[in-house]
Amino acid sequence: MEDGGSRIRRRVSVRKRNRGSLESLSVAPASAESQPAEDLEDEAAAGSRRRKTGSPEPTQENDSEEDMFSGYDSFTENSFLAQVDDLEQKYMQSFEHRELVTDSATKGLCSESTKNKVSVTTVSCFTDSETNKPVNSQSGLDVPAGPEPDNDLLFDVPSSQMLHSESSQSGLDVTAGPEPDNDLLFDVPSSQMLHFESMQSSSSDLGDQSTKERDGNSHQSPNEEPACSCKEQPQQSDGFSKVTASPEINRRKSITDRLKSAMTGNATAQTPVFSRSKQLKEILLSEEISVAKEAMESPSDDRGPFYSLPSKVRDLYVQLKGIKKLYDWQHTCLTLSSVQKRRNLIYSLPTSGGKTLVAEILMLQELLCRQKDVLMILPYVAIVQEKISSLSSFGIELGFFVEEYAGSKGRFPPTKRREKKSLYIATIEKGHSLVNALIETGRISTLGLVVVDELHMIGEGSRGAILEMTLAKVLYTSKTTQIIGMSATLNNVEDLQEFLKAEYYTSQFRPVELKEYLKVNDTIYEVDSRAANGMTFSRLLNYKYSDALRKMDPDHLVALVTEVIPNYSCLVFCPSKKNCENVAEMLCKFLSKDYLNHRDEEKSEVIKNLRNVGNGKVCPVLKRTIPFGVAYHHSGLTTDERRLLEEAYSTGVLCLFTCTSTLAAGVNLPARRVILRAPYVAREFLRRNQYKQMIGRAGRAGIDTVGESILVLQEKDKQQVLELINGPLENCYSHLIEEFSKGIQSLFLSLIGLKIATSLGDIYQFMNGTFFGVQQKILLKEKSLWEITVDSLSYLTEKGLLQKESRGDTELESHFRVTKLGQASFKGAIDLAYCDTLYRDLKKGLEGLVLESLLHLVYLTTPYDLVAQTEPDWMVYFRQFSQLSPAEQNVAALLGVSESFIGKKASGQAIRKKVDKNIVNRLYLSFVLYSLLKETNIWSVSEKFNMPRGYIQNLLTGAASFSSCVLHFCEELEEFWVYKALLVELTKKLTYCVKAELIPLMEVTGVLEGRAKQLYSAGYKSVMHLANANPEVLVRTIGHLSRRQAKQIVSSAKMLLHEKAEALQEEVEELLRLPPDLPGLGGPNTEEA
């Protein structure tokens, strides 16, 4: 037979890609010029049998490189994917079944072969690698035979079977379109048909030979199949499946039907909440975490994709923080052998050097790879809340909890999680309480890492003593907990290294170069350590000053700030809060009116939002300065006001802040130029540590190429300033002994109460391991550490907080235990200077507790440490006293404060009767808090009592925290059971101090009263609403809310929601768990029972 006769011409339909015609199949007519006459006749005969579902379309070329399956949308009975799977299933039938079919196939062949005289060779099945070939939808293709046995699953099928497969179609005319019901390959793309034909097992000569065999023989055994056969089990073509289908196949649902049913169901079902791509990402993340965990535990140098963390962490830093690459020092620090071996580490760099990022990566390693909890200690509540907001998104994406321990927030002991780990972000005080709770419950080993920011604060007063106690307890009770400390201002690092048993890493890297200048009169000098006197001449100020301006601005601040604003930002540090406001107003008086036009609409929006959070009132100073892009920033502002001003400054709407030194240690607000108004903080001369922190704000990474600091000084301070800028940083010393009640006495009480050390010898050994113990030779002059230890224990015993339990053979073996009052004191974190006073006040309160109003309870929770700083305005005091109800006057009478006493003080009369000043002052502060709870408006209370609104808010925060401490104090003493329920509700009121409907929203970190009111008015009335909110919608509906803030609010709400859900699940499991001490459990009589 001719070569052309051995080739198969087949018409292949082209599927439309339009979803509107999923079930339509187009049959392309073959060109008359390209087909023989007999083919056209056969096609005409077959046309009546062909199912037509759409009008014919011309054939099209498709050279797309996309996946073959993605171009075909139909999932009807002719689905290509279903046909291929059905074909493959039928080809995989057993060899015996194929043998039985051979006889009937050959008989059918003999009767048809003479009439048709068409040679059909073996058809191959396509492989996975071939499915990605471009689709070629030409009709009437002539394909030369070209067998590829390696890719042909059907290469060893006998030719008689394959002949029957082809002859079972109508008339064996393969050029005519077969009926879809009878041919699974009816709708196969022509490119795949091309592959079928190119896989023929022989050349045209072999085709001739097989034709002769089919014409002359009535039977061919399986042994006569081609010699070259695949090792795989041969499959059967669908052409004879109807004749030889086994009962088992008939009973089994076909793949076509199952695919059709499943895909139809998928099409009608709702879209799942989590997409397939997200599921795949989560699987990949889980795998990467496992890989990273194995890498951490193995000695291999393969540390995982991103410092032993999943690559998703790197993606999140790019997405959420815009960090694409680490600095060289950060990479070096993270790859230190001490870090990889989990040794304690102290590292120090200049401000803005990127210290926090290293700590965050180490924390994520602990949470995700080692599956341990992490504690991060930060100095201020505002920084805690800022960090909570920024890390909540990481917690949501990576599967860990971020918990806030600041003010009155935090659970003791912390919730024990089933699977996910927790990142505790705490202030210094709350961090100490948290460590105490973990030690008491035996869970300190679950804490894998403690990170301390601003480590130099260990040498600052009572807060430094508390930080030292926290770290000493961790070191003593857990050998597996790693400690990381970081600071920008450390000098005597050796002492800290010895205390923490840590290694030290330092670098002078700054992302932006810092240039330091000094200004004396009209001359500016550059600080130069190589110069003889430490500075070199830089330039003269060239600014025309009028006599009036020179008188108002002798320090030339207007000249210095106008060199950078409004295009760049500037910070002016002032010695006092009042000076901040005065300087801001003075600058605005002499600034050009052109400054009013710079982003004027956005500045108007800032004033509008300040009015909203101030219940219709705005500070008159801010109202005058903000139009010029200037504002003051100090503790006299409310938290809402500070938050709004900081956001406006960060976005460039405000270009200048006049501020106190507290901003340098608070939130990160960098500037192009930093000006120090004077080398003083209040009345004290500036310390080098403070100076370094302030000038460290100069230079914004990624924005500025250089940062500048200018210290304004007088001639009289010149020598002292030169010593300041060229001298070393101040040393850091322990305050454990200086702060007796909050230091060593509190430490001893908690050591014995937590059973960390109960004997005199153990306590002395513990003390030797503290920071104070390291520095005892420097700090102790008159007494030894042993004598101080014995004296402190004796004092606590005399005060009724400790009891000597037994006396051993030696004094070292003397043991102590805490009394009930001692237990309550350390559990409530009460300052031991006030614990006995608190006990007496609570005891006296039980005798006549007035519950008709909150005044009595508010008095009992007013912080003692603020009382000494209070100087009442006696006229205001008398006015408020005269407005008390009879029940509230009873409270004053119980405390021993009469209206006549207040009246005499207000009128300046002499008073013979002695009244406890502390009680009088404390009651005055209670009036402030009580008014605030009733009105929930800081502005009105501020005006009523003539107090700064920032001071009132600090008083409220302190009262909420102290109320929480008093609650824990009462929980340990049965006699105060009545206070437990009362103080829970009062603590909540003091914490939020808003209307009840706003409290759920303010539970979300970063949502303060002003923002809560905006959200509530917009319809977001619960945590669930916020957790499911769209950040883009929030930005559009909530005034002055940036996209970054919106995302942080949503993330924080989701985190809070997840925490509550996890707590409920834990409670359910605890209720359903079988008690291990159940009587008869596992006993011999269990079955009988």
PDB file of N, CA, C and O in Angstrom, residues 587-628:
ATOM      1  N   LEU A 587       8.072  80.580  67.335  1.00  0.00           N
ATOM      2  CA  LEU A 587       8.488  80.277  65.959  1.00  0.00           C
ATOM      3  C   LEU A 587       7.401  80.652  64.965  1.00  0.00           C
ATOM      4  O   LEU A 587       7.684  81.214  63.896  1.00  0.00           O
ATOM      5  N   CYS A 588       6.162  80.372  65.308  1.00  0.00           N
ATOM      6  CA  CYS A 588       5.058  80.632  64.376  1.00  0.00           C
ATOM      7  C   CYS A 588       4.812  82.133  64.187  1.00  0.00           C
ATOM      8  O   CYS A 588       4.305  82.567  63.143  1.00  0.00           O
ATOM      9  N   LYS A 589       5.167  82.918  65.180  1.00  0.00           N
ATOM     10  CA  LYS A 589       5.003  84.372  65.050  1.00  0.00           C
ATOM     11  C   LYS A 589       5.926  84.942  63.977  1.00  0.00           C
ATOM     12  O   LYS A 589       5.591  85.942  63.314  1.00  0.00           O
ATOM     13  N   PHE A 590       7.076  84.337  63.794  1.00  0.00           N
ATOM     14  CA  PHE A 590       8.067  84.897  62.870  1.00  0.00           C
ATOM     15  C   PHE A 590       8.238  84.085  61.587  1.00  0.00           C
ATOM     16  O   PHE A 590       9.055  84.448  60.734  1.00  0.00           O
ATOM     17  N   LEU A 591       7.496  83.009  61.433  1.00  0.00           N
ATOM     18  CA  LEU A 591       7.581  82.245  60.190  1.00  0.00           C
ATOM     19  C   LEU A 591       6.811  82.956  59.091  1.00  0.00           C
ATOM     20  O   LEU A 591       5.796  83.612  59.335  1.00  0.00           O
ATOM     21  N   SER A 592       7.266  82.789  57.866  1.00  0.00           N
ATOM     22  CA  SER A 592       6.606  83.410  56.723  1.00  0.00           C
ATOM     23  C   SER A 592       5.201  82.833  56.537  1.00  0.00           C
ATOM     24  O   SER A 592       4.927  81.676  56.861  1.00  0.00           O
ATOM     25  N   LYS A 593       4.307  83.670  56.003  1.00  0.00           N
ATOM     26  CA  LYS A 593       2.931  83.225  55.750  1.00  0.00           C
ATOM     27  C   LYS A 593       2.874  82.132  54.685  1.00  0.00           C
ATOM     28  O   LYS A 593       1.867  81.445  54.546  1.00  0.00           O
ATOM     29  N   ASP A 594       3.961  81.979  53.919  1.00  0.00           N
ATOM     30  CA  ASP A 594       3.984  80.927  52.894  1.00  0.00           C
ATOM     31  C   ASP A 594       3.868  79.537  53.507  1.00  0.00           C
ATOM     32  O   ASP A 594       3.398  78.599  52.850  1.00  0.00           O
ATOM     33  N   TYR A 595       4.291  79.410  54.749  1.00  0.00           N
ATOM     34  CA  TYR A 595       4.204  78.104  55.408  1.00  0.00           C
ATOM     35  C   TYR A 595       2.753  77.669  55.602  1.00  0.00           C
ATOM     36  O   TYR A 595       2.479  76.472  55.730  1.00  0.00           O
ATOM     37  N   LEU A 596       1.838  78.619  55.615  1.00  0.00           N
ATOM     38  CA  LEU A 596       0.424  78.279  55.791  1.00  0.00           C
ATOM     39  C   LEU A 596      -0.124  77.503  54.594  1.00  0.00           C
ATOM     40  O   LEU A 596      -1.087  76.754  54.724  1.00  0.00           O
ATOM     41  N   ASN A 597       0.481  77.709  53.427  1.00  0.00           N
ATOM     42  CA  ASN A 597      -0.032  77.070  52.200  1.00  0.00           C
ATOM     43  C   ASN A 597       0.481  75.649  52.008  1.00  0.00           C
ATOM     44  O   ASN A 597      -0.016  74.936  51.133  1.00  0.00           O
ATOM     45  N   HIS A 598       1.477  75.246  52.791  1.00  0.00           N
ATOM     46  CA  HIS A 598       2.055  73.911  52.619  1.00  0.00           C
ATOM     47  C   HIS A 598       1.119  72.855  53.222  1.00  0.00           C
ATOM     48  O   HIS A 598       0.919  72.802  54.431  1.00  0.00           O
ATOM     49  N   ARG A 599       0.505  72.057  52.361  1.00  0.00           N
ATOM     50  CA  ARG A 599      -0.407  70.969  52.768  1.00  0.00           C
ATOM     51  C   ARG A 599      -1.476  71.493  53.725  1.00  0.00           C
ATOM     52  O   ARG A 599      -1.756  70.900  54.771  1.00  0.00           O
ATOM     53  N   ASP A 600      -2.075  72.627  53.360  1.00  0.00           N
ATOM     54  CA  ASP A 600      -3.025  73.298  54.253  1.00  0.00           C
ATOM     55  C   ASP A 600      -4.283  72.476  54.508  1.00  0.00           C
ATOM     56  O   ASP A 600      -4.817  72.476  55.626  1.00  0.00           O
ATOM     57  N   GLU A 601      -4.751  71.753  53.498  1.00  0.00           N
ATOM     58  CA  GLU A 601      -5.965  70.954  53.697  1.00  0.00           C
ATOM     59  C   GLU A 601      -5.731  69.838  54.709  1.00  0.00           C
ATOM     60  O   GLU A 601      -6.584  69.567  55.563  1.00  0.00           O
ATOM     61  N   GLU A 602      -4.562  69.207  54.623  1.00  0.00           N
ATOM     62  CA  GLU A 602      -4.259  68.113  55.554  1.00  0.00           C
ATOM     63  C   GLU A 602      -4.065  68.639  56.980  1.00  0.00           C
ATOM     64  O   GLU A 602      -4.449  67.985  57.950  1.00  0.00           O
ATOM     65  N   LYS A 603      -3.522  69.835  57.108  1.00  0.00           N
ATOM     66  CA  LYS A 603      -3.359  70.429  58.442  1.00  0.00           C
ATOM     67  C   LYS A 603      -4.721  70.789  59.039  1.00  0.00           C
ATOM     68  O   LYS A 603      -4.936  70.646  60.243  1.00  0.00           O
ATOM     69  N   SER A 604      -5.633  71.218  58.199  1.00  0.00           N
ATOM     70  CA  SER A 604      -6.995  71.487  58.670  1.00  0.00           C
ATOM     71  C   SER A 604      -7.664  70.204  59.150  1.00  0.00           C
ATOM     72  O   SER A 604      -8.413  70.210  60.136  1.00  0.00           O
ATOM     73  N   GLU A 605      -7.353  69.120  58.452  1.00  0.00           N
ATOM     74  CA  GLU A 605      -7.901  67.821  58.855  1.00  0.00           C
ATOM     75  C   GLU A 605      -7.348  67.394  60.212  1.00  0.00           C
ATOM     76  O   GLU A 605      -8.068  66.806  61.030  1.00  0.00           O
ATOM     77  N   VAL A 606      -6.066  67.695  60.477  1.00  0.00           N
ATOM     78  CA  VAL A 606      -5.467  67.365  61.777  1.00  0.00           C
ATOM     79  C   VAL A 606      -6.196  68.109  62.895  1.00  0.00           C
ATOM     80  O   VAL A 606      -6.544  67.523  63.935  1.00  0.00           O
ATOM     81  N   ILE A 607      -6.455  69.394  62.701  1.00  0.00           N
ATOM     82  CA  ILE A 607      -7.160  70.185  63.709  1.00  0.00           C
ATOM     83  C   ILE A 607      -8.577  69.654  63.918  1.00  0.00           C
ATOM     84  O   ILE A 607      -9.063  69.559  65.055  1.00  0.00           O
ATOM     85  N   LYS A 608      -9.211  69.263  62.831  1.00  0.00           N
ATOM     86  CA  LYS A 608     -10.563  68.707  62.930  1.00  0.00           C
ATOM     87  C   LYS A 608     -10.567  67.423  63.751  1.00  0.00           C
ATOM     88  O   LYS A 608     -11.443  67.211  64.602  1.00  0.00           O
ATOM     89  N   ASN A 609      -9.574  66.570  63.526  1.00  0.00           N
ATOM     90  CA  ASN A 609      -9.508  65.316  64.284  1.00  0.00           C
ATOM     91  C   ASN A 609      -9.141  65.548  65.743  1.00  0.00           C
ATOM     92  O   ASN A 609      -9.611  64.835  66.627  1.00  0.00           O
ATOM     93  N   LEU A 610      -8.315  66.545  66.013  1.00  0.00           N
ATOM     94  CA  LEU A 610      -8.017  66.896  67.405  1.00  0.00           C
ATOM     95  C   LEU A 610      -9.284  67.368  68.120  1.00  0.00           C
ATOM     96  O   LEU A 610      -9.510  67.052  69.295  1.00  0.00           O
ATOM     97  N   ARG A 611     -10.116  68.083  67.394  1.00  0.00           N
ATOM     98  CA  ARG A 611     -11.376  68.544  67.979  1.00  0.00           C
ATOM     99  C   ARG A 611     -12.299  67.359  68.270  1.00  0.00           C
ATOM    100  O   ARG A 611     -12.999  67.341  69.288  1.00  0.00           O
ATOM    101  N   ASN A 612     -12.264  66.370  67.400  1.00  0.00           N
ATOM    102  CA  ASN A 612     -13.109  65.196  67.620  1.00  0.00           C
ATOM    103  C   ASN A 612     -12.686  64.419  68.863  1.00  0.00           C
ATOM    104  O   ASN A 612     -13.523  64.007  69.672  1.00  0.00           O
ATOM    105  N   VAL A 613     -11.364  64.205  69.026  1.00  0.00           N
ATOM    106  CA  VAL A 613     -10.908  63.429  70.183  1.00  0.00           C
ATOM    107  C   VAL A 613     -10.981  64.245  71.467  1.00  0.00           C
ATOM    108  O   VAL A 613     -10.946  63.694  72.568  1.00  0.00           O
ATOM    109  N   GLY A 614     -11.080  65.586  71.341  1.00  0.00           N
ATOM    110  CA  GLY A 614     -11.178  66.447  72.517  1.00  0.00           C
ATOM    111  C   GLY A 614     -12.593  66.842  72.846  1.00  0.00           C
ATOM    112  O   GLY A 614     -12.806  67.816  73.567  1.00  0.00           O
ATOM    113  N   ASN A 615     -13.560  66.085  72.293  1.00  0.00           N
ATOM    114  CA  ASN A 615     -14.973  66.372  72.534  1.00  0.00           C
ATOM    115  C   ASN A 615     -15.321  67.823  72.187  1.00  0.00           C
ATOM    116  O   ASN A 615     -15.961  68.548  72.960  1.00  0.00           O
ATOM    117  N   GLY A 616     -14.840  68.252  71.033  1.00  0.00           N
ATOM    118  CA  GLY A 616     -15.168  69.578  70.544  1.00  0.00           C
ATOM    119  C   GLY A 616     -14.175  70.653  70.928  1.00  0.00           C
ATOM    120  O   GLY A 616     -14.374  71.824  70.557  1.00  0.00           O
ATOM    121  N   LYS A 617     -13.118  70.305  71.658  1.00  0.00           N
ATOM    122  CA  LYS A 617     -12.152  71.312  72.100  1.00  0.00           C
ATOM    123  C   LYS A 617     -10.760  70.988  71.570  1.00  0.00           C
ATOM    124  O   LYS A 617     -10.376  69.830  71.470  1.00  0.00           O
ATOM    125  N   VAL A 618     -10.008  72.043  71.260  1.00  0.00           N
ATOM    126  CA  VAL A 618      -8.629  71.922  70.794  1.00  0.00           C
ATOM    127  C   VAL A 618      -7.776  72.863  71.620  1.00  0.00           C
ATOM    128  O   VAL A 618      -8.194  73.983  71.947  1.00  0.00           O
ATOM    129  N   CYS A 619      -6.583  72.402  71.944  1.00  0.00           N
ATOM    130  CA  CYS A 619      -5.641  73.251  72.674  1.00  0.00           C
ATOM    131  C   CYS A 619      -5.407  74.537  71.872  1.00  0.00           C
ATOM    132  O   CYS A 619      -5.077  74.473  70.681  1.00  0.00           O
ATOM    133  N   PRO A 620      -5.586  75.711  72.478  1.00  0.00           N
ATOM    134  CA  PRO A 620      -5.413  76.971  71.724  1.00  0.00           C
ATOM    135  C   PRO A 620      -4.011  77.134  71.141  1.00  0.00           C
ATOM    136  O   PRO A 620      -3.862  77.729  70.063  1.00  0.00           O
ATOM    137  N   VAL A 621      -2.995  76.617  71.821  1.00  0.00           N
ATOM    138  CA  VAL A 621      -1.636  76.715  71.280  1.00  0.00           C
ATOM    139  C   VAL A 621      -1.528  75.914  69.987  1.00  0.00           C
ATOM    140  O   VAL A 621      -1.002  76.391  68.973  1.00  0.00           O
ATOM    141  N   LEU A 622      -2.017  74.668  70.009  1.00  0.00           N
ATOM    142  CA  LEU A 622      -1.966  73.827  68.810  1.00  0.00           C
ATOM    143  C   LEU A 622      -2.802  74.416  67.684  1.00  0.00           C
ATOM    144  O   LEU A 622      -2.445  74.308  66.498  1.00  0.00           O
ATOM    145  N   LYS A 623      -3.906  75.037  68.050  1.00  0.00           N
ATOM    146  CA  LYS A 623      -4.770  75.636  67.035  1.00  0.00           C
ATOM    147  C   LYS A 623      -4.045  76.740  66.282  1.00  0.00           C
ATOM    148  O   LYS A 623      -4.268  76.951  65.081  1.00  0.00           O
ATOM    149  N   ARG A 624      -3.121  77.446  66.969  1.00  0.00           N
ATOM    150  CA  ARG A 624      -2.359  78.524  66.329  1.00  0.00           C
ATOM    151  C   ARG A 624      -1.122  78.021  65.590  1.00  0.00           C
ATOM    152  O   ARG A 624      -0.713  78.609  64.577  1.00  0.00           O
ATOM    153  N   THR A 625      -0.518  76.924  66.072  1.00  0.00           N
ATOM    154  CA  THR A 625       0.762  76.484  65.493  1.00  0.00           C
ATOM    155  C   THR A 625       0.614  75.471  64.363  1.00  0.00           C
ATOM    156  O   THR A 625       1.438  75.457  63.436  1.00  0.00           O
ATOM    157  N   ILE A 626      -0.395  74.619  64.421  1.00  0.00           N
ATOM    158  CA  ILE A 626      -0.526  73.548  63.411  1.00  0.00           C
ATOM    159  C   ILE A 626      -0.653  74.102  61.986  1.00  0.00           C
ATOM    160  O   ILE A 626      -0.082  73.517  61.045  1.00  0.00           O
ATOM    161  N   PRO A 627      -1.371  75.223  61.742  1.00  0.00           N
ATOM    162  CA  PRO A 627      -1.408  75.753  60.364  1.00  0.00           C
ATOM    163  C   PRO A 627      -0.029  76.050  59.788  1.00  0.00           C
ATOM    164  O   PRO A 627       0.148  76.037  58.566  1.00  0.00           O
ATOM    165  N   PHE A 628       0.965  76.300  60.638  1.00  0.00           N
ATOM    166  CA  PHE A 628       2.338  76.505  60.168  1.00  0.00           C
ATOM    167  C   PHE A 628       3.128  75.192  60.090  1.00  0.00           C
ATOM    168  O   PHE A 628       4.302  75.208  59.715  1.00  0.00           O
TER     169      PHE A 628
END
